């Protein structure tokens, strides 16, 4: 009987202790699960960052400079030219030019409207500010047998068709050579050390230059009538 009473007492004392142990165990496990949810990432573990749209970079200014247009102040004009010969067709004028005069410096072909007498193709040479300069040069060429004695100066021909304005002679010569291969015989006029004009023809009036101007425009060339 005493043993039975001792066993009952033992059970009554032990029961609250087992209850406390079970409750504390449940709380600990619940706390452990919560901590696992809030654990920070392990050092060295890769984290994916939010994807951001790429920002457009501002456009950088172009390093290409626009071409420099030569500038000059026209102070001297050259209205006089030596007329070597005249032909009624471009073919005949160009053939004579190639046969006799293509190595003569400053030679060119002018397609000119002479009104009642029609369209003519002149082989001309030089551009002079005064008629006496032109006459002196003409006599030198005649005496040397370069041009015929029938060559003449005539009245002033102050207008020309400008095809290009270049900063140096080499560029102007390249343009003139290219045009000559296309059948357009031009000449170069120096206006300054940095301004060279490529010109076509020598005309007494702007109207007389219109047929040549139309031909050049048909070739896609940018032209204008100007004083020489």
Coordinates of C-alpha atoms in Angstrom, one line a residue:
X1 CA 0.0 0.0 0.0
X2 CA 2.8 2.4 0.7
X3 CA 4.4 1.5 -2.6
X4 CA 1.3 2.3 -4.4
X5 CA 1.0 5.7 -2.7
X6 CA 4.6 6.5 -3.6
X7 CA 4.0 5.7 -7.3
X8 CA 1.0 7.9 -7.4
X9 CA 2.9 10.8 -5.8
X10 CA 5.8 10.3 -8.2
X11 CA 3.4 10.5 -11.2
X12 CA 1.7 13.6 -9.9
X13 CA 5.1 15.3 -9.5
X14 CA 6.5 14.2 -12.9
X15 CA 3.5 15.1 -15.1
X16 CA 4.0 19.0 -15.0
X17 CA 7.6 18.5 -15.9
X18 CA 6.8 16.4 -19.0
X19 CA 4.3 19.0 -20.0
X20 CA 6.7 21.9 -19.7
X21 CA 9.3 19.9 -21.8
X22 CA 6.9 19.2 -24.6
X23 CA 5.6 22.8 -24.8
X24 CA 9.1 24.3 -24.8
X25 CA 10.1 21.8 -27.5
X26 CA 7.2 22.9 -29.7
X27 CA 8.0 26.6 -29.2
X28 CA 11.7 26.1 -29.9
X29 CA 10.9 24.3 -33.2
X30 CA 8.4 27.0 -34.2
X31 CA 11.0 29.7 -33.5
X32 CA 13.6 27.7 -35.5
X33 CA 11.3 27.6 -38.5
X34 CA 10.6 31.4 -38.3
X35 CA 14.3 32.1 -38.1
X36 CA 15.0 30.0 -41.2
X37 CA 12.5 32.2 -43.2
X38 CA 14.3 35.4 -42.1
X39 CA 17.9 34.2 -42.5
X40 CA 20.1 36.5 -44.5
X41 CA 21.8 35.1 -47.6
X42 CA 25.1 33.3 -47.0
X43 CA 28.2 35.3 -47.9
X44 CA 29.3 34.5 -51.4
X45 CA 25.9 33.4 -52.6
X46 CA 24.8 35.1 -55.9
X47 CA 21.8 37.4 -55.7
X48 CA 19.8 38.3 -58.8
X49 CA 19.3 42.0 -59.0
X50 CA 16.2 43.5 -60.5
X51 CA 16.5 43.9 -64.3
X52 CA 16.6 47.6 -65.4
X53 CA 16.0 48.9 -68.8
X54 CA 19.3 50.2 -70.4
X55 CA 19.6 53.9 -70.4
X56 CA 20.1 55.6 -73.8
X57 CA 23.5 57.2 -74.1
X58 CA 23.5 60.8 -75.3
X59 CA 24.5 61.1 -78.9
X60 CA 28.1 62.3 -79.2
X61 CA 28.7 65.2 -81.6
X62 CA 30.1 64.2 -85.0
X63 CA 33.8 64.7 -85.6
X64 CA 33.2 65.3 -89.3
X65 CA 33.7 68.9 -90.1
X66 CA 31.8 70.4 -93.0
X67 CA 33.9 71.2 -96.1
X68 CA 35.5 74.7 -96.0
X69 CA 34.2 76.9 -98.8
X70 CA 37.0 79.1 -100.1
X71 CA 36.4 82.9 -99.8
X72 CA 37.9 85.7 -101.8
X73 CA 37.2 89.3 -102.6
X74 CA 37.1 89.9 -106.3
X75 CA 39.1 93.0 -107.1
X76 CA 40.5 92.3 -110.6
X77 CA 38.4 91.2 -113.6
X78 CA 39.6 89.5 -116.8
X79 CA 37.3 90.4 -119.7
X80 CA 39.7 89.8 -122.6
X81 CA 40.6 86.5 -124.3
X82 CA 42.4 85.4 -127.4
X83 CA 40.1 83.7 -130.0
X84 CA 42.1 81.1 -131.9
X85 CA 39.5 79.6 -134.2
X86 CA 35.7 79.0 -134.5
X87 CA 33.8 75.9 -135.5
X88 CA 30.2 75.1 -136.2
X89 CA 30.2 71.7 -134.4
X90 CA 31.5 70.6 -131.0
X91 CA 33.1 67.5 -132.7
X92 CA 35.2 69.7 -135.0
X93 CA 36.2 72.1 -132.3
X94 CA 37.2 69.2 -129.9
X95 CA 39.2 67.4 -132.7
X96 CA 41.1 70.6 -133.5
X97 CA 41.8 71.2 -129.8
X98 CA 43.2 67.7 -129.3
X99 CA 45.3 67.9 -132.5
X100 CA 46.9 71.2 -131.9
X101 CA 46.1 72.9 -128.6
X102 CA 45.5 70.5 -125.7
X103 CA 49.0 71.2 -124.3
X104 CA 48.6 75.0 -124.5
X105 CA 48.2 76.4 -121.0
X106 CA 44.9 78.2 -120.4
X107 CA 43.2 76.9 -123.6
X108 CA 39.4 76.2 -123.5
X109 CA 36.4 75.8 -125.7
X110 CA 33.4 78.2 -125.6
X111 CA 30.0 77.3 -126.9
X112 CA 28.5 80.6 -127.7
X113 CA 25.2 81.9 -129.0
X114 CA 26.1 84.7 -131.6
X115 CA 22.5 85.5 -132.4
X116 CA 21.8 85.7 -136.1
X117 CA 24.8 83.7 -137.0
X118 CA 23.8 80.8 -134.6
X119 CA 25.7 78.6 -132.2
X120 CA 29.5 78.5 -132.6
X121 CA 32.3 76.6 -130.7
X122 CA 35.3 78.8 -130.2
X123 CA 38.8 77.6 -129.2
X124 CA 40.0 80.4 -126.8
X125 CA 43.0 80.9 -124.7
X126 CA 43.9 83.1 -121.7
X127 CA 42.1 85.6 -119.5
X128 CA 43.5 89.2 -119.3
X129 CA 42.5 92.3 -117.5
X130 CA 43.4 94.7 -120.3
X131 CA 43.3 94.3 -124.1
X132 CA 47.0 95.3 -124.5
X133 CA 48.0 92.4 -122.3
X134 CA 46.0 90.1 -124.5
X135 CA 47.4 91.5 -127.7
X136 CA 51.0 91.1 -126.4
X137 CA 50.4 87.5 -125.5
X138 CA 48.7 86.8 -128.8
X139 CA 51.7 88.2 -130.8
X140 CA 54.1 86.0 -128.8
X141 CA 52.1 82.9 -129.5
X142 CA 51.8 83.8 -133.2
X143 CA 55.5 84.5 -133.5
X144 CA 56.2 81.1 -131.9
X145 CA 53.9 79.4 -134.4
X146 CA 51.7 78.1 -131.6
X147 CA 48.5 79.8 -133.0
X148 CA 47.5 81.0 -136.4
X149 CA 47.8 84.6 -137.6
X150 CA 44.0 84.7 -138.0
X151 CA 43.6 84.7 -134.2
X152 CA 42.1 87.9 -132.7
X153 CA 41.1 89.6 -129.5
X154 CA 37.7 91.1 -130.3
X155 CA 35.4 92.8 -127.8
X156 CA 35.3 92.1 -124.1
X157 CA 33.9 88.8 -122.9
X158 CA 33.5 89.4 -119.2
X159 CA 31.2 86.4 -118.3
X160 CA 32.0 82.8 -117.7
X161 CA 30.2 79.7 -116.3
X162 CA 31.6 78.7 -112.9
X163 CA 31.7 75.0 -112.3
X164 CA 33.7 74.8 -109.1
X165 CA 35.5 76.8 -106.4
X166 CA 38.4 74.8 -104.8
X167 CA 40.9 75.6 -102.1
X168 CA 44.1 74.7 -104.1
X169 CA 45.2 74.3 -107.7
X170 CA 45.6 70.5 -107.4
X171 CA 42.0 70.0 -106.6
X172 CA 40.9 72.4 -109.3
X173 CA 43.1 70.6 -111.8
X174 CA 41.6 67.2 -110.9
X175 CA 38.2 68.7 -111.5
X176 CA 39.2 70.2 -114.8
X177 CA 40.8 66.9 -116.0
X178 CA 37.7 65.0 -115.1
X179 CA 35.5 67.4 -117.1
X180 CA 37.8 67.3 -120.1
X181 CA 37.4 63.5 -120.2
X182 CA 33.7 64.2 -120.5
X183 CA 34.2 66.6 -123.4
X184 CA 34.1 69.9 -121.4
X185 CA 37.3 71.8 -121.8
X186 CA 37.6 74.3 -119.0
X187 CA 40.3 76.6 -117.5
X188 CA 41.4 77.5 -114.0
X189 CA 41.4 81.1 -112.6
X190 CA 43.4 81.8 -109.4
X191 CA 41.6 84.3 -107.2
X192 CA 43.8 83.9 -104.1
X193 CA 46.3 81.4 -102.6
X194 CA 43.3 79.5 -101.3
X195 CA 40.6 80.1 -104.0
X196 CA 40.8 78.6 -107.5
X197 CA 37.8 78.7 -109.8
X198 CA 37.1 76.2 -112.6
X199 CA 35.5 78.1 -115.4
X200 CA 33.9 77.3 -118.8
X201 CA 33.8 79.7 -121.7
X202 CA 34.1 83.5 -122.2
X203 CA 30.9 85.3 -123.1
X204 CA 30.0 88.9 -124.0
X205 CA 26.6 88.6 -122.2
X206 CA 24.8 86.2 -120.0
X207 CA 22.3 85.4 -122.7
X208 CA 25.1 84.3 -125.0
X209 CA 26.1 81.8 -122.3
X210 CA 22.7 80.1 -121.9
X211 CA 23.2 77.3 -124.5
X212 CA 26.4 76.2 -122.8
X213 CA 24.8 76.6 -119.3
X214 CA 21.9 74.2 -120.4
X215 CA 24.4 71.6 -121.7
X216 CA 26.3 71.6 -118.4
X217 CA 23.2 71.4 -116.3
X218 CA 22.1 68.4 -118.4
X219 CA 25.3 66.7 -117.2
X220 CA 24.2 67.2 -113.6
X221 CA 26.8 69.9 -112.9
X222 CA 26.2 72.8 -110.5
X223 CA 26.8 75.9 -112.4
X224 CA 26.4 79.7 -112.4
X225 CA 27.2 82.6 -114.7
X226 CA 29.7 84.9 -113.1
X227 CA 32.2 87.6 -114.0
X228 CA 35.7 86.5 -114.8

